[in-house]
Coordinates of C-alpha atoms in Angstrom, one line a residue:
Chain A
A1152 CA 103.4 -6.0 57.5
Q1153 CA 105.8 -6.1 60.2
K1154 CA 108.6 -8.7 59.6
I1155 CA 111.8 -10.5 61.0
T1156 CA 114.1 -11.8 59.2
Q1157 CA 117.1 -13.6 60.6
T1158 CA 119.1 -15.0 57.7
Q1159 CA 121.3 -17.5 59.3
P1160 CA 119.9 -21.3 60.6
G1161 CA 122.9 -22.3 62.2
M1162 CA 125.9 -21.0 63.0
F1163 CA 129.4 -22.9 64.8
V1164 CA 131.9 -20.4 66.7
Q1165 CA 135.2 -21.5 68.5
E1166 CA 135.3 -20.9 71.8
K1167 CA 136.7 -17.3 73.4
E1168 CA 135.4 -15.9 69.6
A1169 CA 133.3 -13.0 69.4
V1170 CA 130.2 -13.9 67.1
T1171 CA 127.2 -11.4 65.3
L1172 CA 123.9 -12.8 64.8
D1173 CA 122.3 -10.9 61.8
C1174 CA 118.3 -9.9 62.4
T1175 CA 116.9 -7.2 60.1
Y1176 CA 113.2 -5.8 60.6
D1177 CA 110.5 -4.4 58.6
T1178 CA 108.1 -2.0 59.8
S1179 CA 106.5 1.7 58.8
D1180 CA 105.8 2.4 62.0
P1181 CA 108.4 4.7 63.9
S1182 CA 108.1 3.7 67.6
Y1183 CA 108.8 -0.3 67.7
G1184 CA 111.3 -2.7 70.5
L1185 CA 113.3 -5.1 69.1
F1186 CA 114.4 -7.7 71.9
W1187 CA 116.7 -11.2 71.5
Y1188 CA 116.0 -14.3 73.8
K1189 CA 117.9 -17.2 74.1
Q1190 CA 116.6 -20.2 74.2
P1191 CA 118.8 -23.7 75.2
S1192 CA 117.3 -27.2 74.7
S1193 CA 115.6 -27.0 77.9
G1194 CA 113.0 -24.8 75.5
E1195 CA 113.0 -21.8 78.5
M1196 CA 112.9 -18.2 76.9
I1197 CA 115.5 -16.3 78.2
F1198 CA 115.5 -12.4 77.7
L1199 CA 118.6 -10.8 76.4
I1200 CA 118.9 -7.2 75.8
Y1201 CA 116.2 -4.9 73.9
Q1202 CA 116.5 -2.2 72.0
G1203 CA 114.1 1.1 71.8
S1204 CA 113.7 2.9 67.9
Y1205 CA 114.4 5.9 69.9
D1206 CA 117.2 4.9 71.8
Q1207 CA 120.3 7.2 70.6
Q1208 CA 122.8 3.9 71.7
N1209 CA 123.2 0.8 71.1
A1210 CA 122.1 -1.2 74.5
T1211 CA 124.8 -3.1 75.9
E1212 CA 124.1 -6.5 78.8
G1213 CA 127.1 -7.4 79.8
R1214 CA 128.6 -9.9 77.1
Y1215 CA 126.0 -8.8 74.7
S1216 CA 125.6 -5.8 72.4
L1217 CA 123.6 -5.1 70.2
N1218 CA 124.3 -3.2 66.9
F1219 CA 121.4 -0.9 66.1
Q1220 CA 121.6 0.3 62.6
K1221 CA 117.7 2.2 62.0
A1222 CA 118.3 3.4 58.5
R1223 CA 119.7 -0.1 57.3
K1224 CA 116.8 -1.5 59.9
S1225 CA 118.9 -3.9 61.2
A1226 CA 119.0 -5.6 64.9
N1227 CA 122.4 -7.3 65.1
L1228 CA 123.4 -9.2 68.4
V1229 CA 126.9 -9.6 69.4
I1230 CA 128.1 -11.7 72.4
S1231 CA 131.5 -11.4 73.2
A1232 CA 134.2 -14.1 74.1
S1233 CA 131.5 -16.8 73.4
Q1234 CA 131.1 -19.4 75.8
L1235 CA 130.0 -23.0 75.7
G1236 CA 127.0 -22.4 77.3
D1237 CA 126.0 -20.0 74.7
S1238 CA 125.2 -22.8 72.5
A1239 CA 121.7 -22.2 71.8
M1240 CA 118.8 -21.3 69.9
Y1241 CA 118.7 -17.7 69.2
F1242 CA 115.7 -15.5 68.4
C1243 CA 115.5 -12.1 67.2
A1244 CA 111.9 -10.4 68.2
M1245 CA 110.3 -7.0 67.5
R1246 CA 107.0 -5.7 69.3
E1247 CA 103.9 -4.3 67.5
P1248 CA 102.7 -1.1 69.2
S1249 CA 98.9 -1.7 68.2
N1250 CA 98.5 -5.1 70.6
Y1251 CA 102.0 -5.4 72.1
Q1252 CA 102.3 -8.3 70.0
L1253 CA 106.2 -9.8 69.8
I1254 CA 106.7 -10.8 65.8
W1255 CA 109.9 -13.4 66.3
G1256 CA 112.3 -14.0 63.5
A1257 CA 112.9 -17.8 62.8
G1258 CA 116.0 -18.2 64.8
T1259 CA 119.8 -19.2 65.1
K1260 CA 121.0 -22.0 65.9
L1261 CA 124.7 -21.6 67.3
I1262 CA 127.0 -23.6 68.6
I1263 CA 130.0 -23.0 70.2
K1264 CA 133.0 -25.5 69.8
P1265 CA 136.0 -25.8 72.5
Chain B
G1329 CA 112.4 -10.6 89.4
A1330 CA 109.4 -11.3 87.4
V1331 CA 108.7 -15.1 87.5
V1332 CA 105.4 -17.2 85.1
S1333 CA 105.3 -20.2 86.7
Q1334 CA 104.0 -22.8 83.8
H1335 CA 102.7 -26.4 85.1
P1336 CA 103.3 -28.9 83.7
S1337 CA 106.3 -28.9 82.0
R1338 CA 105.6 -32.6 80.8
V1339 CA 102.4 -34.1 80.1
I1340 CA 102.0 -37.4 78.2
C1341 CA 98.4 -38.2 77.8
K1342 CA 96.4 -40.6 75.9
S1343 CA 94.4 -39.1 72.6
G1344 CA 90.8 -38.3 73.2
T1345 CA 91.2 -36.9 76.6
S1346 CA 92.0 -33.3 77.3
V1347 CA 95.0 -31.4 79.1
K1348 CA 95.4 -28.1 80.8
I1349 CA 98.1 -25.9 81.0
E1350 CA 98.4 -23.0 83.8
C1351 CA 100.5 -20.0 83.7
R1352 CA 100.6 -18.2 86.8
S1353 CA 102.3 -15.4 87.5
L1354 CA 104.1 -14.8 91.0
D1355 CA 104.9 -11.1 91.8
F1356 CA 103.3 -9.2 89.2
Q1357 CA 99.5 -8.9 87.3
A1358 CA 99.6 -10.4 84.0
T1359 CA 97.2 -7.6 82.2
T1360 CA 98.3 -9.9 79.4
M1361 CA 99.3 -13.4 78.0
F1362 CA 100.3 -14.8 75.1
W1363 CA 99.9 -18.2 74.0
Y1364 CA 102.5 -20.0 71.7
R1365 CA 103.3 -23.0 70.3
Q1366 CA 106.5 -24.2 68.8
F1367 CA 107.8 -26.8 66.6
P1368 CA 110.6 -28.7 66.9
K1369 CA 113.3 -26.1 65.6
K1370 CA 111.1 -23.6 64.7
S1371 CA 110.1 -20.2 66.2
L1372 CA 107.1 -19.6 68.2
M1373 CA 103.8 -19.0 66.9
L1374 CA 101.9 -17.2 68.1
M1375 CA 98.2 -18.9 69.2
A1376 CA 96.4 -16.1 70.9
T1377 CA 96.4 -13.0 73.0
S1378 CA 94.0 -13.0 76.2
N1379 CA 93.4 -10.0 78.6
E1380 CA 92.3 -10.4 82.2
G1381 CA 88.7 -10.6 82.1
S1382 CA 87.9 -10.6 78.5
K1383 CA 87.3 -13.8 76.1
A1384 CA 91.3 -14.1 74.1
T1385 CA 91.6 -13.3 71.1
Y1386 CA 92.8 -16.5 68.8
E1387 CA 95.2 -16.2 65.8
Q1388 CA 93.8 -17.3 62.1
G1389 CA 93.7 -20.9 62.0
V1390 CA 93.8 -21.7 65.2
E1391 CA 90.9 -23.6 66.2
K1392 CA 88.9 -21.6 69.4
D1393 CA 87.1 -24.8 70.4
K1394 CA 90.0 -27.0 70.4
F1395 CA 92.4 -24.5 72.7
L1396 CA 90.6 -23.2 75.1
I1397 CA 92.1 -20.2 77.0
N1398 CA 90.8 -18.6 80.1
H1399 CA 92.1 -15.8 82.2
A1400 CA 90.0 -15.1 84.7
S1401 CA 92.4 -13.4 87.3
L1402 CA 95.3 -10.9 86.6
T1403 CA 97.5 -14.3 87.9
L1404 CA 96.7 -17.4 86.6
S1405 CA 95.8 -18.0 82.7
T1406 CA 95.0 -21.8 81.7
L1407 CA 95.5 -23.0 77.9
T1408 CA 93.2 -26.6 77.4
V1409 CA 93.6 -28.8 74.6
T1410 CA 90.3 -30.6 74.1
S1411 CA 90.3 -33.8 72.3
A1412 CA 93.9 -33.8 71.9
H1413 CA 95.3 -36.1 68.9
P1414 CA 98.9 -36.5 68.2
E1415 CA 98.9 -33.6 66.1
D1416 CA 98.6 -31.3 69.1
S1417 CA 102.5 -32.5 70.1
S1418 CA 104.2 -29.9 70.5
F1419 CA 106.0 -27.1 72.7
Y1420 CA 102.8 -24.8 74.2
I1421 CA 104.6 -21.2 75.8
C1422 CA 103.5 -18.6 77.9
S1423 CA 104.6 -14.9 78.1
A1424 CA 103.4 -12.6 80.7
R1425 CA 102.9 -9.1 80.0
D1426 CA 102.8 -6.4 82.7
R1427 CA 102.0 -3.0 81.4
N1428 CA 103.0 -1.5 84.4
R1429 CA 106.6 -3.3 84.9
A1430 CA 109.5 -2.3 82.9
E1431 CA 111.2 -5.7 83.7
H1432 CA 112.3 -7.5 80.8
Y1433 CA 110.7 -4.7 78.9
G1434 CA 107.1 -6.3 80.1
Y1435 CA 107.6 -9.6 78.7
T1436 CA 108.0 -12.7 81.3
F1437 CA 107.6 -16.2 80.1
G1438 CA 106.9 -19.4 81.3
S1439 CA 109.3 -22.5 81.6
G1440 CA 107.1 -24.1 78.7
T1441 CA 105.4 -27.4 78.7
R1442 CA 106.1 -30.5 76.5
L1443 CA 102.8 -32.2 75.3
T1444 CA 103.2 -35.3 74.0
V1445 CA 99.6 -37.0 73.1
V1446 CA 99.9 -41.1 72.2

């Protein structure tokens, strides 16, 4: 069965430092997509970045990059130069190819310290 | 960009009453709508998947008679919590998928509804 694992329930990071949020996944399907979302306290889900299983390069979106290590089945999110506004819950998710449902990790609560 | 308007954002209702939550896709066709429930500090829990014009598929353990989902058009899906009780208090969020749209790789989330049953 497909599964997403986020092992860091919470992280404290000093402002302006880089932060890596861990995500590992399990699937037997060769075609899959991996997502990262940010959920601030307001509750909205904000799309950050996407990585397809066949993408040759790691995805990047501004300060966000995805460290995709296919053999290790990991898709860690890297946030460079963290800002106070980055404080939020972060979820890793994987798309099921059969029905397009998203499988969600437990999330990581990131707190940026000034 | 793709927007899903979810209303209401907050609702307080009395135990035993029903509450309807709406999700409208404003500039695209939501061929599939996913409805989630989220408990505080927890991940999203998929309740059901609905495709336009067909009955919703509910996840195991979700009472379909209690959580009525309607997806009658490509731009509107509704979740009705019938005979709500305090244990139904939660954050509900919808996610629309347009198979013809690449933005956000096809998924657009509503802003969520915080339901409190008193």
